[in-house]
Amino acid sequence: MPETILRTEGLSKKFGQRWAVKDVNLEVNKGDIFGFLGPNGAGKSTTIRMILTLLTPTSGSVRIFGKDVRRDRHEVLSRVCGIVEKPDFYIYLSAYRNLEVLGNLSRKIAKDEIVSALEIVGLASRANDKVKTFSHGMKQRLGIAQAILTKPDLVIMDEPTSGLDPQGMKEVRDLVLTLSRDHGTTIFLSSHLLTEVHSVANRMAVLNHGELIVQGKVSDLLKGDSSYYSINVSPQDRAVEILKAQPWIEIVSVANEIDIHIDSGRAAEVNRLLVVNDIEVSSFTAKRTLEDYFLKITEGASDL
Ligand SMILES: Nc1ncnc2c1ncn2[C@@H]1O[C@H](COP(=O)(O)OP(=O)(O)O)[C@@H](O)[C@H]1O
Ligand SMILES: [Mg+2]
């Protein structure tokens, strides 16, 4: 069993009469790069702010390292680096001085550690410039330098690549991978872009209108070369037996319809198999893949 680093249980937030986040159960394991995907307004930032105790949940709880974040706030958050949409730096201090101040909150930090963190994120030449003069992308990278320096066990980033150009997005993505690979840091990051999550995360959850749609391994959820179908048959028990006997057919669920997962291009073969076994097939329909689904719910979003 993988160790659970972050778990939310029934996490909910109501603003006025509207639920911004409703009954969200997330599970992030040690070593995960966990993608928290959802269109704008889905409730990602609200969830993250509750996780970081910046906002009080209406109901539900957040556990990090097995401890309740609100009860053991100081102990838990000393091992977490939160990089929210607009990173909080001392804008009148230099990049170097910011890292020195922020780093020393957790432990005594040597000068060359700061220089090395700035080098990793490509800010060494700007070490002595005031953060006030930094672009959005540079501030994101400085946030990552802080994470490299303070060696947290969990890094939580809210849309780290939002507002960056493609080059800046790639740099941040590469840094996330470095942080994960070289430091074994567990990373939770939100995004409204499927490709973004797809390219870095091993596990993901999809949020829409404050509710969790799905959660699991990215490779399972976004199988590029495979397809899901729903089949209506009679007699159903017998059909399940026949399908089960085929190793290339995965039965996902059996309810009113049988949901199966197969390699694309083999649907006709499944149909034939049923028919030659005297099963009456009344419908055979392709289900939406998660990718189709996500593109549909983000359709019309202004900044895609
Ligand atoms: N402080 C607030 N007061 C009232 N409504 C809010 C507040 N913060 C967020 N919301 C609403 O909650 C919903 C989710 O917002 P948010 O968590 O920012 O979504 P995301 O980060 O996924 O874009 C939106 O409808 C937003 O307008
Ligand atoms: Mg947001």
mmCIF file of C-alpha atoms and ligand atoms in Angstrom:
data_model
loop_
_atom_site.group_PDB
_atom_site.id
_atom_site.type_symbol
_atom_site.label_atom_id
_atom_site.label_comp_id
_atom_site.label_asym_id
_atom_site.label_seq_id
_atom_site.Cartn_x
_atom_site.Cartn_y
_atom_site.Cartn_z
ATOM 1 C CA MET A 1 0.000 0.000 0.000
ATOM 2 C CA PRO A 2 1.390 3.393 -0.923
ATOM 3 C CA GLU A 3 1.645 5.888 1.902
ATOM 4 C CA THR A 4 -1.066 8.553 1.743
ATOM 5 C CA ILE A 5 0.434 12.026 2.092
ATOM 6 C CA LEU A 6 -2.663 14.135 1.564
ATOM 7 C CA ARG A 7 -6.255 13.117 2.071
ATOM 8 C CA THR A 8 -9.383 15.241 1.984
ATOM 9 C CA GLU A 9 -12.613 13.823 3.327
ATOM 10 C CA GLY A 10 -15.953 15.307 2.336
ATOM 11 C CA LEU A 11 -14.223 18.633 1.826
ATOM 12 C CA SER A 12 -16.824 21.295 1.044
ATOM 13 C CA LYS A 13 -17.073 25.068 0.871
ATOM 14 C CA LYS A 14 -20.186 27.139 0.440
ATOM 15 C CA PHE A 15 -20.028 30.818 -0.512
ATOM 16 C CA GLY A 16 -23.453 32.288 0.182
ATOM 17 C CA GLN A 17 -25.936 29.853 -1.322
ATOM 18 C CA ARG A 18 -23.456 28.248 -3.730
ATOM 19 C CA TRP A 19 -21.227 25.270 -3.153
ATOM 20 C CA ALA A 20 -17.819 26.136 -4.624
ATOM 21 C CA VAL A 21 -16.487 22.745 -3.505
ATOM 22 C CA LYS A 22 -18.711 19.844 -2.608
ATOM 23 C CA ASP A 23 -17.808 16.586 -0.897
ATOM 24 C CA VAL A 24 -14.338 16.235 -2.389
ATOM 25 C CA ASN A 25 -12.337 13.162 -1.393
ATOM 26 C CA LEU A 26 -8.788 13.351 -2.679
ATOM 27 C CA GLU A 27 -6.013 10.899 -2.053
ATOM 28 C CA VAL A 28 -2.431 11.805 -2.870
ATOM 29 C CA ASN A 29 0.265 9.195 -2.326
ATOM 30 C CA LYS A 30 3.908 9.622 -1.431
ATOM 31 C CA GLY A 31 5.986 10.406 -4.510
ATOM 32 C CA ASP A 32 2.990 11.321 -6.669
ATOM 33 C CA ILE A 33 2.917 14.169 -9.089
ATOM 34 C CA PHE A 34 -0.793 14.629 -8.666
ATOM 35 C CA GLY A 35 -2.663 16.703 -11.248
ATOM 36 C CA PHE A 36 -5.786 18.488 -10.023
ATOM 37 C CA LEU A 37 -7.626 19.284 -13.227
ATOM 38 C CA GLY A 38 -10.711 21.371 -13.788
ATOM 39 C CA PRO A 39 -12.027 24.225 -15.916
ATOM 40 C CA ASN A 40 -11.971 27.782 -14.598
ATOM 41 C CA GLY A 41 -14.351 28.194 -11.702
ATOM 42 C CA ALA A 42 -14.375 24.457 -10.911
ATOM 43 C CA GLY A 43 -13.211 25.052 -7.340
ATOM 44 C CA LYS A 44 -9.511 24.204 -7.582
ATOM 45 C CA SER A 45 -8.175 27.304 -5.825
ATOM 46 C CA THR A 46 -10.854 27.061 -3.145
ATOM 47 C CA THR A 47 -9.832 23.449 -2.480
ATOM 48 C CA ILE A 48 -6.145 24.375 -2.350
ATOM 49 C CA ARG A 49 -6.807 27.284 -0.016
ATOM 50 C CA MET A 50 -8.644 24.938 2.349
ATOM 51 C CA ILE A 51 -5.796 22.424 2.164
ATOM 52 C CA LEU A 52 -3.332 25.172 3.103
ATOM 53 C CA THR A 53 -5.658 26.444 5.900
ATOM 54 C CA LEU A 54 -6.034 29.812 4.154
ATOM 55 C CA LEU A 55 -9.789 29.202 4.113
ATOM 56 C CA THR A 56 -12.045 27.386 6.589
ATOM 57 C CA PRO A 57 -14.072 24.523 5.104
ATOM 58 C CA THR A 58 -17.855 24.562 5.508
ATOM 59 C CA SER A 59 -17.525 20.848 6.207
ATOM 60 C CA GLY A 60 -15.054 18.041 5.752
ATOM 61 C CA SER A 61 -11.436 17.669 6.711
ATOM 62 C CA VAL A 62 -7.899 17.692 5.360
ATOM 63 C CA ARG A 63 -5.221 15.338 6.579
ATOM 64 C CA ILE A 64 -1.594 15.748 5.604
ATOM 65 C CA PHE A 65 1.016 13.199 6.746
ATOM 66 C CA GLY A 66 -1.843 11.562 8.631
ATOM 67 C CA LYS A 67 -2.531 14.646 10.739
ATOM 68 C CA ASP A 68 -5.443 17.057 10.693
ATOM 69 C CA VAL A 69 -4.098 20.280 9.143
ATOM 70 C CA ARG A 70 -6.193 22.525 11.289
ATOM 71 C CA ARG A 71 -5.428 20.790 14.549
ATOM 72 C CA ASP A 72 -1.689 20.333 13.886
ATOM 73 C CA ARG A 73 -1.346 23.306 11.599
ATOM 74 C CA HIS A 74 2.151 24.428 12.485
ATOM 75 C CA GLU A 75 3.720 20.977 12.526
ATOM 76 C CA VAL A 76 2.107 19.934 9.235
ATOM 77 C CA LEU A 77 2.647 23.157 7.312
ATOM 78 C CA SER A 78 6.337 23.333 8.267
ATOM 79 C CA ARG A 79 6.780 20.357 5.892
ATOM 80 C CA VAL A 80 4.652 21.820 3.087
ATOM 81 C CA CYS A 81 5.499 24.452 0.476
ATOM 82 C CA GLY A 82 2.445 26.133 -1.015
ATOM 83 C CA ILE A 83 2.963 28.040 -4.255
ATOM 84 C CA VAL A 84 -0.352 29.757 -4.869
ATOM 85 C CA GLU A 85 -1.447 31.704 -7.929
ATOM 86 C CA LYS A 86 0.290 34.881 -6.899
ATOM 87 C CA PRO A 87 3.353 33.788 -4.934
ATOM 88 C CA ASP A 88 3.954 35.846 -1.844
ATOM 89 C CA PHE A 89 7.402 37.355 -1.813
ATOM 90 C CA TYR A 90 8.942 40.404 -0.253
ATOM 91 C CA ILE A 91 8.918 42.424 -3.452
ATOM 92 C CA TYR A 92 11.356 45.041 -2.208
ATOM 93 C CA LEU A 93 13.958 42.416 -1.355
ATOM 94 C CA SER A 94 16.214 40.636 -3.834
ATOM 95 C CA ALA A 95 15.609 37.052 -4.953
ATOM 96 C CA TYR A 96 18.581 35.960 -2.882
ATOM 97 C CA ARG A 97 17.407 37.770 0.234
ATOM 98 C CA ASN A 98 13.878 36.349 -0.153
ATOM 99 C CA LEU A 99 15.234 32.808 -0.203
ATOM 100 C CA GLU A 100 17.453 33.592 2.762
ATOM 101 C CA VAL A 101 14.523 34.912 4.805
ATOM 102 C CA LEU A 102 12.012 32.233 3.740
ATOM 103 C CA GLY A 103 14.579 29.442 3.993
ATOM 104 C CA ASN A 104 15.739 30.414 7.462
ATOM 105 C CA LEU A 105 12.205 30.092 8.765
ATOM 106 C CA SER A 106 12.658 26.338 8.662
ATOM 107 C CA ARG A 107 16.400 25.849 9.252
ATOM 108 C CA LYS A 108 19.807 27.483 8.967
ATOM 109 C CA ILE A 109 20.672 27.680 5.312
ATOM 110 C CA ALA A 110 24.136 28.063 3.768
ATOM 111 C CA LYS A 111 24.881 30.686 1.131
ATOM 112 C CA ASP A 112 25.876 28.149 -1.519
ATOM 113 C CA GLU A 113 22.575 26.292 -1.067
ATOM 114 C CA ILE A 114 20.716 29.462 -1.994
ATOM 115 C CA VAL A 115 22.989 30.079 -4.975
ATOM 116 C CA SER A 116 22.531 26.511 -6.142
ATOM 117 C CA ALA A 117 18.715 26.690 -5.852
ATOM 118 C CA LEU A 118 18.749 29.907 -7.891
ATOM 119 C CA GLU A 119 20.962 28.231 -10.481
ATOM 120 C CA ILE A 120 18.609 25.249 -10.812
ATOM 121 C CA VAL A 121 15.659 27.521 -11.589
ATOM 122 C CA GLY A 122 17.728 29.750 -13.895
ATOM 123 C CA LEU A 123 17.641 32.859 -11.735
ATOM 124 C CA ALA A 124 21.295 33.025 -10.650
ATOM 125 C CA SER A 125 22.008 36.061 -12.817
ATOM 126 C CA ARG A 126 19.069 37.902 -11.234
ATOM 127 C CA ALA A 127 19.922 36.934 -7.646
ATOM 128 C CA ASN A 128 20.460 40.503 -6.516
ATOM 129 C CA ASP A 129 17.518 42.081 -8.320
ATOM 130 C CA LYS A 130 14.423 43.060 -6.400
ATOM 131 C CA VAL A 131 11.512 40.647 -6.851
ATOM 132 C CA LYS A 132 9.427 43.703 -7.756
ATOM 133 C CA THR A 133 11.124 43.649 -11.177
ATOM 134 C CA PHE A 134 10.354 39.949 -11.812
ATOM 135 C CA SER A 135 7.888 38.625 -14.353
ATOM 136 C CA HIS A 136 5.149 36.194 -13.356
ATOM 137 C CA GLY A 137 7.194 33.258 -14.662
ATOM 138 C CA MET A 138 10.259 34.346 -12.709
ATOM 139 C CA LYS A 139 8.197 34.488 -9.532
ATOM 140 C CA GLN A 140 6.919 30.963 -10.175
ATOM 141 C CA ARG A 141 10.507 29.814 -10.614
ATOM 142 C CA LEU A 142 11.523 31.590 -7.417
ATOM 143 C CA GLY A 143 8.718 29.700 -5.656
ATOM 144 C CA ILE A 144 10.196 26.462 -6.937
ATOM 145 C CA ALA A 145 13.671 27.582 -5.768
ATOM 146 C CA GLN A 146 12.148 28.037 -2.333
ATOM 147 C CA ALA A 147 10.785 24.486 -2.504
ATOM 148 C CA ILE A 148 14.182 23.133 -3.571
ATOM 149 C CA LEU A 149 15.837 24.980 -0.712
ATOM 150 C CA THR A 150 13.480 24.197 2.116
ATOM 151 C CA LYS A 151 13.066 20.533 1.034
ATOM 152 C CA PRO A 152 9.416 20.166 1.947
ATOM 153 C CA ASP A 153 7.805 16.728 1.800
ATOM 154 C CA LEU A 154 4.838 18.129 -0.112
ATOM 155 C CA VAL A 155 4.654 20.956 -2.632
ATOM 156 C CA ILE A 156 1.236 22.342 -3.516
ATOM 157 C CA MET A 157 1.051 24.557 -6.591
ATOM 158 C CA ASP A 158 -2.027 26.353 -7.836
ATOM 159 C CA GLU A 159 -1.876 26.659 -11.636
ATOM 160 C CA PRO A 160 1.907 27.061 -11.750
ATOM 161 C CA THR A 161 1.988 27.557 -15.507
ATOM 162 C CA SER A 162 -1.031 29.794 -15.834
ATOM 163 C CA GLY A 163 -0.192 33.032 -17.617
ATOM 164 C CA LEU A 164 3.187 31.784 -18.845
ATOM 165 C CA ASP A 165 4.282 31.576 -22.462
ATOM 166 C CA PRO A 166 5.003 28.095 -23.902
ATOM 167 C CA GLN A 167 8.709 28.351 -23.066
ATOM 168 C CA GLY A 168 7.936 29.412 -19.487
ATOM 169 C CA MET A 169 5.422 26.575 -19.167
ATOM 170 C CA LYS A 170 8.013 24.070 -20.293
ATOM 171 C CA GLU A 171 10.565 25.415 -17.800
ATOM 172 C CA VAL A 172 8.131 25.125 -14.909
ATOM 173 C CA ARG A 173 7.139 21.619 -16.035
ATOM 174 C CA ASP A 174 10.777 20.547 -16.173
ATOM 175 C CA LEU A 175 11.383 21.974 -12.708
ATOM 176 C CA VAL A 176 8.411 20.082 -11.309
ATOM 177 C CA LEU A 177 9.858 16.883 -12.759
ATOM 178 C CA THR A 178 13.299 17.720 -11.296
ATOM 179 C CA LEU A 179 11.813 18.361 -7.882
ATOM 180 C CA SER A 180 10.011 15.052 -7.988
ATOM 181 C CA ARG A 181 12.888 12.997 -9.379
ATOM 182 C CA ASP A 182 15.852 14.472 -7.508
ATOM 183 C CA HIS A 183 14.222 15.225 -4.196
ATOM 184 C CA GLY A 184 11.420 12.653 -4.046
ATOM 185 C CA THR A 185 9.025 15.473 -3.245
ATOM 186 C CA THR A 186 5.308 14.732 -3.496
ATOM 187 C CA ILE A 187 3.727 17.341 -5.746
ATOM 188 C CA PHE A 188 0.115 18.421 -5.994
ATOM 189 C CA LEU A 189 -0.582 20.840 -8.817
ATOM 190 C CA SER A 190 -3.728 22.266 -10.287
ATOM 191 C CA SER A 191 -4.346 23.138 -13.893
ATOM 192 C CA HIS A 192 -7.179 23.866 -16.283
ATOM 193 C CA LEU A 193 -5.200 22.284 -19.121
ATOM 194 C CA LEU A 194 -5.434 18.570 -19.731
ATOM 195 C CA THR A 195 -2.165 18.461 -21.709
ATOM 196 C CA GLU A 196 -0.394 20.079 -18.805
ATOM 197 C CA VAL A 197 -1.490 17.403 -16.349
ATOM 198 C CA HIS A 198 -0.975 14.678 -18.914
ATOM 199 C CA SER A 199 2.661 15.648 -19.442
ATOM 200 C CA VAL A 200 3.800 15.650 -15.802
ATOM 201 C CA ALA A 201 1.359 13.844 -13.523
ATOM 202 C CA ASN A 202 1.194 10.147 -12.684
ATOM 203 C CA ARG A 203 -2.151 10.467 -10.889
ATOM 204 C CA MET A 204 -4.960 12.947 -11.343
ATOM 205 C CA ALA A 205 -8.405 14.041 -10.296
ATOM 206 C CA VAL A 206 -10.932 15.979 -12.346
ATOM 207 C CA LEU A 207 -13.110 18.600 -10.694
ATOM 208 C CA ASN A 208 -16.164 20.223 -12.296
ATOM 209 C CA HIS A 209 -18.666 22.559 -10.610
ATOM 210 C CA GLY A 210 -17.002 21.813 -7.280
ATOM 211 C CA GLU A 211 -17.452 18.059 -7.549
ATOM 212 C CA LEU A 212 -14.936 15.330 -8.146
ATOM 213 C CA ILE A 213 -15.655 13.544 -11.413
ATOM 214 C CA VAL A 214 -12.904 10.979 -11.405
ATOM 215 C CA GLN A 215 -9.603 10.189 -9.723
ATOM 216 C CA GLY A 216 -6.927 7.685 -10.642
ATOM 217 C CA LYS A 217 -3.789 6.913 -12.578
ATOM 218 C CA VAL A 218 -3.264 9.186 -15.570
ATOM 219 C CA SER A 219 -2.275 6.175 -17.687
ATOM 220 C CA ASP A 220 -5.565 4.435 -16.883
ATOM 221 C CA LEU A 221 -7.727 7.503 -17.297
ATOM 222 C CA LEU A 222 -6.187 8.678 -20.539
ATOM 223 C CA LYS A 223 -5.590 5.489 -22.461
ATOM 224 C CA GLY A 224 -4.852 6.940 -25.852
ATOM 225 C CA ASP A 225 -5.184 3.792 -27.914
ATOM 226 C CA SER A 226 -8.201 2.221 -26.370
ATOM 227 C CA SER A 227 -11.905 2.590 -26.186
ATOM 228 C CA TYR A 228 -14.822 2.189 -23.851
ATOM 229 C CA TYR A 229 -18.151 0.766 -25.018
ATOM 230 C CA SER A 230 -21.535 0.159 -23.443
ATOM 231 C CA ILE A 231 -23.428 -2.898 -24.623
ATOM 232 C CA ASN A 232 -27.069 -3.772 -24.116
ATOM 233 C CA VAL A 233 -27.597 -7.514 -24.479
ATOM 234 C CA SER A 234 -29.875 -10.367 -23.682
ATOM 235 C CA PRO A 235 -29.342 -12.654 -21.848
ATOM 236 C CA GLN A 236 -26.854 -10.528 -19.957
ATOM 237 C CA ASP A 237 -25.398 -13.216 -17.629
ATOM 238 C CA ARG A 238 -24.429 -15.399 -20.531
ATOM 239 C CA ALA A 239 -22.891 -12.426 -22.390
ATOM 240 C CA VAL A 240 -20.765 -11.551 -19.353
ATOM 241 C CA GLU A 241 -19.461 -15.151 -19.271
ATOM 242 C CA ILE A 242 -18.501 -15.006 -22.935
ATOM 243 C CA LEU A 243 -16.806 -11.614 -22.636
ATOM 244 C CA LYS A 244 -14.977 -12.628 -19.453
ATOM 245 C CA ALA A 245 -13.423 -15.579 -21.231
ATOM 246 C CA GLN A 246 -11.589 -13.220 -23.597
ATOM 247 C CA PRO A 247 -8.354 -11.849 -22.133
ATOM 248 C CA TRP A 248 -8.391 -8.856 -24.520
ATOM 249 C CA ILE A 249 -11.742 -7.641 -23.206
ATOM 250 C CA GLU A 250 -11.829 -5.813 -19.881
ATOM 251 C CA ILE A 251 -15.226 -5.649 -18.219
ATOM 252 C CA VAL A 252 -15.403 -2.298 -16.450
ATOM 253 C CA SER A 253 -18.849 -2.642 -14.915
ATOM 254 C CA VAL A 254 -22.104 -4.533 -15.260
ATOM 255 C CA ALA A 255 -25.389 -2.756 -14.590
ATOM 256 C CA ASN A 256 -28.230 -2.171 -17.042
ATOM 257 C CA GLU A 257 -25.521 -2.260 -19.651
ATOM 258 C CA ILE A 258 -22.170 -3.974 -19.776
ATOM 259 C CA ASP A 259 -19.318 -1.475 -19.958
ATOM 260 C CA ILE A 260 -16.190 -2.823 -21.553
ATOM 261 C CA HIS A 261 -12.752 -1.512 -22.399
ATOM 262 C CA ILE A 262 -10.956 -2.841 -25.472
ATOM 263 C CA ASP A 263 -8.248 -1.806 -27.920
ATOM 264 C CA SER A 264 -9.657 0.517 -30.517
ATOM 265 C CA GLY A 265 -10.653 -1.188 -33.742
ATOM 266 C CA ARG A 266 -11.889 -4.383 -32.080
ATOM 267 C CA ALA A 267 -15.509 -3.389 -31.456
ATOM 268 C CA ALA A 268 -16.804 -5.326 -34.479
ATOM 269 C CA GLU A 269 -15.003 -8.401 -33.186
ATOM 270 C CA VAL A 270 -16.826 -8.134 -29.838
ATOM 271 C CA ASN A 271 -20.144 -7.723 -31.588
ATOM 272 C CA ARG A 272 -19.495 -10.778 -33.780
ATOM 273 C CA LEU A 273 -18.448 -12.840 -30.779
ATOM 274 C CA LEU A 274 -21.755 -12.110 -29.050
ATOM 275 C CA VAL A 275 -23.873 -12.713 -32.108
ATOM 276 C CA VAL A 276 -22.319 -16.079 -33.004
ATOM 277 C CA ASN A 277 -23.048 -17.139 -29.424
ATOM 278 C CA ASP A 278 -26.736 -16.349 -29.869
ATOM 279 C CA ILE A 279 -26.676 -13.234 -27.739
ATOM 280 C CA GLU A 280 -29.099 -10.574 -28.849
ATOM 281 C CA VAL A 281 -27.275 -7.223 -29.054
ATOM 282 C CA SER A 282 -29.756 -4.366 -28.858
ATOM 283 C CA SER A 283 -27.195 -1.576 -28.606
ATOM 284 C CA PHE A 284 -23.432 -1.178 -28.808
ATOM 285 C CA THR A 285 -22.239 2.367 -28.197
ATOM 286 C CA ALA A 286 -18.873 4.027 -27.776
ATOM 287 C CA LYS A 287 -18.577 5.872 -24.484
ATOM 288 C CA ARG A 288 -16.832 9.179 -24.179
ATOM 289 C CA THR A 289 -13.243 8.914 -23.138
ATOM 290 C CA LEU A 290 -12.107 11.129 -20.282
ATOM 291 C CA GLU A 291 -10.302 13.254 -22.806
ATOM 292 C CA ASP A 292 -13.470 13.908 -24.807
ATOM 293 C CA TYR A 293 -15.285 14.572 -21.606
ATOM 294 C CA PHE A 294 -12.749 17.079 -20.359
ATOM 295 C CA LEU A 295 -12.640 18.910 -23.666
ATOM 296 C CA LYS A 296 -16.412 19.096 -23.574
ATOM 297 C CA ILE A 297 -16.639 20.567 -20.076
ATOM 298 C CA THR A 298 -13.941 23.120 -20.881
ATOM 299 C CA GLU A 299 -15.465 24.085 -24.221
ATOM 300 C CA GLY A 300 -15.972 27.785 -24.496
ATOM 301 C CA ALA A 301 -13.686 28.541 -21.563
ATOM 302 C CA SER A 302 -12.227 31.912 -22.395
ATOM 303 C CA ASP A 303 -8.510 31.344 -21.969
ATOM 304 C CA LEU A 304 -7.987 27.966 -23.567
HETATM 305 N N1 LIG B 1 -14.222 34.369 -1.718
HETATM 306 C C1 LIG B 1 -15.199 33.977 -2.526
HETATM 307 N N2 LIG B 1 -16.464 34.414 -2.367
HETATM 308 C C2 LIG B 1 -17.468 33.991 -3.163
HETATM 309 N N3 LIG B 1 -17.311 33.129 -4.183
HETATM 310 C C3 LIG B 1 -16.067 32.657 -4.404
HETATM 311 C C4 LIG B 1 -14.953 33.047 -3.595
HETATM 312 N N4 LIG B 1 -13.845 32.394 -4.051
HETATM 313 C C5 LIG B 1 -14.258 31.631 -5.088
HETATM 314 N N5 LIG B 1 -15.585 31.784 -5.296
HETATM 315 C C6 LIG B 1 -16.389 31.088 -6.333
HETATM 316 O O1 LIG B 1 -16.175 29.698 -6.169
HETATM 317 C C7 LIG B 1 -16.111 29.051 -7.423
HETATM 318 C C8 LIG B 1 -14.805 28.296 -7.545
HETATM 319 O O2 LIG B 1 -13.743 29.226 -7.680
HETATM 320 P P1 LIG B 1 -12.216 28.787 -7.680
HETATM 321 O O3 LIG B 1 -11.962 27.887 -6.537
HETATM 322 O O4 LIG B 1 -11.403 30.027 -7.759
HETATM 323 O O5 LIG B 1 -12.117 27.958 -9.045
HETATM 324 P P2 LIG B 1 -10.838 27.574 -9.925
HETATM 325 O O6 LIG B 1 -9.612 27.826 -9.109
HETATM 326 O O7 LIG B 1 -11.039 26.135 -10.272
HETATM 327 O O8 LIG B 1 -10.893 28.434 -11.150
HETATM 328 C C9 LIG B 1 -16.301 30.124 -8.467
HETATM 329 O O9 LIG B 1 -17.660 30.138 -8.829
HETATM 330 C C10 LIG B 1 -15.929 31.396 -7.739
HETATM 331 O O10 LIG B 1 -16.589 32.488 -8.274
HETATM 332 MG MG MG B 2 -7.949 28.987 -9.512
#
